[in-house]
Short mmCIF file of C-alpha atoms in Angstrom, two decimals:
data_model
loop_
_atom_site.label_atom_id
_atom_site.label_comp_id
_atom_site.label_asym_id
_atom_site.label_seq_id
_atom_site.Cartn_x
_atom_site.Cartn_y
_atom_site.Cartn_z
CA MET A 133 -0.37 -0.15 0.10
CA GLU A 134 3.13 2.19 -0.73
CA ASN A 135 1.58 5.25 -2.05
CA ASP A 136 -1.22 4.18 -3.27
CA ILE A 137 -4.22 5.79 -5.04
CA LEU A 138 -7.52 5.78 -3.21
CA PHE A 139 -9.72 8.01 -5.39
CA THR A 140 -9.78 10.55 -7.88
CA GLU A 141 -11.44 13.10 -9.96
CA GLN A 142 -11.76 15.50 -12.62
CA GLN A 143 -14.36 17.88 -12.78
CA LYS A 144 -14.87 20.53 -15.84
CA PHE A 145 -16.87 23.53 -16.36
CA LYS A 146 -19.76 21.90 -17.71
CA GLN A 147 -23.32 23.78 -16.26
CA TRP A 148 -24.95 25.10 -20.13
CA TRP A 149 -25.93 28.60 -18.80
CA LEU A 150 -21.95 29.36 -18.72
CA TRP A 151 -21.18 28.07 -22.04
CA LEU A 152 -24.85 29.53 -23.14
CA ILE A 153 -23.40 32.96 -22.19
CA LEU A 154 -19.66 32.32 -23.28
CA LEU A 155 -20.95 31.33 -27.39
CA ALA A 156 -23.87 34.48 -27.27
CA VAL A 157 -21.07 36.57 -26.43
CA ASN A 158 -18.37 35.05 -29.27
CA PHE A 159 -21.87 35.11 -31.47
CA VAL A 160 -22.20 39.12 -31.02
CA PHE A 161 -18.62 39.84 -31.46
CA ILE A 162 -18.61 37.72 -34.58
CA PHE A 163 -22.07 39.29 -35.77
CA GLY A 164 -20.52 42.55 -34.90
CA ILE A 165 -17.58 42.56 -37.20
CA TYR A 166 -19.36 40.85 -39.94
CA LYS A 167 -21.70 43.90 -40.07
CA GLN A 168 -19.31 46.44 -39.49
CA MET A 169 -16.30 45.08 -41.53
CA ILE A 170 -17.55 42.88 -44.18
CA LEU A 171 -20.95 45.11 -45.07
CA GLY A 172 -19.45 48.55 -44.22
CA GLN A 173 -22.36 49.53 -41.78
CA PRO A 174 -21.47 50.38 -38.26
CA PHE A 175 -22.41 47.71 -35.53
CA GLY A 176 -24.80 49.48 -32.77
CA ASP A 177 -25.92 53.28 -32.06
CA LYS A 178 -21.83 54.15 -30.85
CA PRO A 179 -20.00 51.74 -33.04
CA MET A 180 -16.30 50.80 -31.59
CA SER A 181 -13.22 50.92 -34.18
CA ASN A 182 -12.78 47.57 -36.11
CA ILE A 183 -9.68 47.29 -33.92
CA GLY A 184 -11.62 47.39 -30.76
CA LEU A 185 -13.93 44.97 -32.37
CA PHE A 186 -11.00 42.38 -32.70
CA MET A 187 -9.77 42.95 -29.70
CA GLY A 188 -12.86 42.56 -27.95
CA PHE A 189 -13.55 39.42 -30.06
CA GLY A 190 -9.90 37.64 -29.23
CA ILE A 191 -10.79 38.14 -25.30
CA VAL A 192 -13.99 36.62 -25.15
CA LEU A 193 -12.74 33.95 -27.73
CA LEU A 194 -9.38 33.29 -24.93
CA LEU A 195 -12.08 33.03 -22.32
CA THR A 196 -14.05 30.61 -23.35
CA ILE A 197 -10.73 28.53 -24.59
CA LEU A 198 -9.33 29.02 -20.80
CA PHE A 199 -12.95 28.24 -19.62
CA TYR A 200 -12.69 24.78 -21.66
CA TYR A 201 -9.11 23.82 -20.98
CA PHE A 202 -10.08 24.45 -16.99
CA LYS A 203 -10.31 21.28 -14.87
CA LEU A 204 -10.03 20.43 -11.23
CA GLU A 205 -8.45 17.50 -10.76
CA THR A 206 -8.41 15.72 -7.20
CA THR A 207 -6.63 12.78 -6.12
CA LEU A 208 -6.65 10.90 -2.42
CA LYS A 209 -3.78 8.77 -1.62
CA THR A 210 -2.24 7.36 1.46
CA ASP A 211 0.34 9.91 1.99
CA GLY A 212 -2.30 12.84 1.50
CA ILE A 213 -4.19 14.59 -0.83
CA TYR A 214 -2.80 16.11 -4.59
CA VAL A 215 -5.04 18.87 -6.52
CA ARG A 216 -4.90 21.25 -8.49
CA PHE A 217 -6.94 23.50 -10.93
CA PHE A 218 -5.45 23.44 -14.48
CA PRO A 219 -4.49 26.10 -16.11
CA ILE A 220 -3.66 28.47 -12.83
CA HIS A 221 -1.92 25.27 -11.06
CA ILE A 222 0.22 23.52 -13.32
CA LYS A 223 1.68 21.44 -10.36
CA TYR A 224 -0.31 19.45 -8.10
CA LYS A 225 -0.32 21.07 -4.60
CA ILE A 226 0.26 18.30 -2.15
CA TYR A 227 -1.09 18.16 1.34
CA THR A 228 0.01 15.51 3.51
CA TRP A 229 -1.61 13.89 6.36
CA ASP A 230 0.39 15.55 9.20
CA MET A 231 -0.84 18.79 7.93
CA ILE A 232 -4.57 18.42 8.10
CA ASN A 233 -6.16 18.42 11.45
CA LYS A 234 -9.88 18.19 10.12
CA SER A 235 -10.67 16.59 6.56
CA PHE A 236 -14.48 15.94 6.21
CA VAL A 237 -17.35 15.84 3.03
CA ARG A 238 -19.46 18.90 3.93
CA LYS A 239 -22.56 20.63 1.75
CA TYR A 240 -21.59 24.40 0.88
CA ASN A 241 -23.13 26.84 -1.07
CA ALA A 242 -20.81 28.17 -3.47
CA ILE A 243 -22.43 31.85 -3.60
CA THR A 244 -22.86 32.81 -0.33
CA GLU A 245 -19.99 30.91 0.89
CA TYR A 246 -17.33 31.92 -1.38
CA GLY A 247 -19.08 34.09 -3.94
CA GLY A 248 -18.74 31.60 -6.85
CA TRP A 249 -17.02 29.09 -8.18
CA GLY A 250 -13.44 28.72 -9.06
CA VAL A 251 -10.14 29.56 -7.30
CA ARG A 252 -12.50 31.68 -4.57
CA TYR A 253 -11.05 33.02 -1.22
CA GLY A 254 -14.31 33.07 1.08
CA ILE A 255 -14.91 35.67 3.87
CA PHE A 256 -16.32 35.37 7.53
CA GLY A 257 -13.50 32.85 7.90
CA SER A 258 -14.58 30.13 4.69
CA GLY A 259 -11.29 29.70 3.69
CA LYS A 260 -10.14 29.24 0.48
CA ALA A 261 -11.97 26.90 -2.41
CA LEU A 262 -11.24 25.44 -5.49
CA ASN A 263 -14.88 24.24 -6.63
CA VAL A 264 -16.32 23.94 -10.44
CA SER A 265 -19.87 23.05 -9.71
CA GLY A 266 -22.11 21.15 -7.22
CA ASN A 267 -22.70 21.63 -3.69
CA GLN A 268 -20.82 19.17 -1.82
CA GLY A 269 -16.54 19.61 -0.86
CA LEU A 270 -14.07 18.10 0.89
CA GLN A 271 -13.59 20.71 3.91
CA LEU A 272 -9.84 20.41 4.94
CA VAL A 273 -8.78 22.27 8.36
CA PHE A 274 -4.86 22.33 8.39
CA ALA A 275 -2.91 22.87 11.80
CA ASN A 276 -2.33 26.67 11.15
CA ASN A 277 -6.15 26.42 10.95
CA LYS A 278 -6.53 28.09 8.09
CA LYS A 279 -9.38 26.47 5.82
CA LEU A 280 -9.53 24.67 2.29
CA LEU A 281 -12.73 23.18 0.74
CA ILE A 282 -11.94 20.92 -2.86
CA GLY A 283 -15.50 20.78 -4.52
CA THR A 284 -16.50 17.10 -5.35
CA ASN A 285 -19.49 15.62 -7.24
CA LYS A 286 -18.21 12.05 -6.17
CA PRO A 287 -18.87 12.86 -2.00
CA GLN A 288 -19.94 9.59 -1.09
CA GLU A 289 -16.70 7.51 -3.10
CA LEU A 290 -14.26 10.21 -1.50
CA SER A 291 -15.52 9.64 1.89
CA GLU A 292 -15.45 5.92 1.96
CA ALA A 293 -11.52 6.31 0.68
CA LEU A 294 -11.03 8.63 3.99
CA LEU A 295 -12.88 6.58 6.21
CA LYS A 296 -10.40 3.68 5.18
CA ILE A 297 -7.33 5.02 5.36
CA GLY A 298 -8.69 6.22 8.80
CA GLN A 299 -8.61 9.82 8.01
CA LEU A 300 -12.59 11.18 7.75
CA LYS A 301 -11.62 13.99 10.74
CA PRO A 302 -15.17 15.50 11.15
#
């Protein structure tokens, strides 16, 4: 049982409303570029420059591509928890069991506790969160009393893996 993988999960942004918004904004810029640059008609009451349209489209397109590549990867091993929010974290962050005082799965509210999804810093002592979707997460409380919540869509599996190695510490 030398550093075996007990649990692994990979999550991506799959909310339909997020993709609808991103695609709609991309479409608006494409339509604006077509109307203003191809047809020669100003796009809107106060049209931006052609360069501004291209730059706006480029930024929105890059944001869309970034959301496509975002993924939260969590691995539970016998020596600790490995987590990364790619592409923000290139390398895994490793939290060994001796750093952790408490580790348990709990329900949370992403909006009220952390202000949304992604890499978030909560207010009122909630700590940091890495989450992509849902309302379940692995709560870690470290020896220095700092907190980290790692979102999961497999709460039962994660709890069972923690219990199996004696690291379910409410």
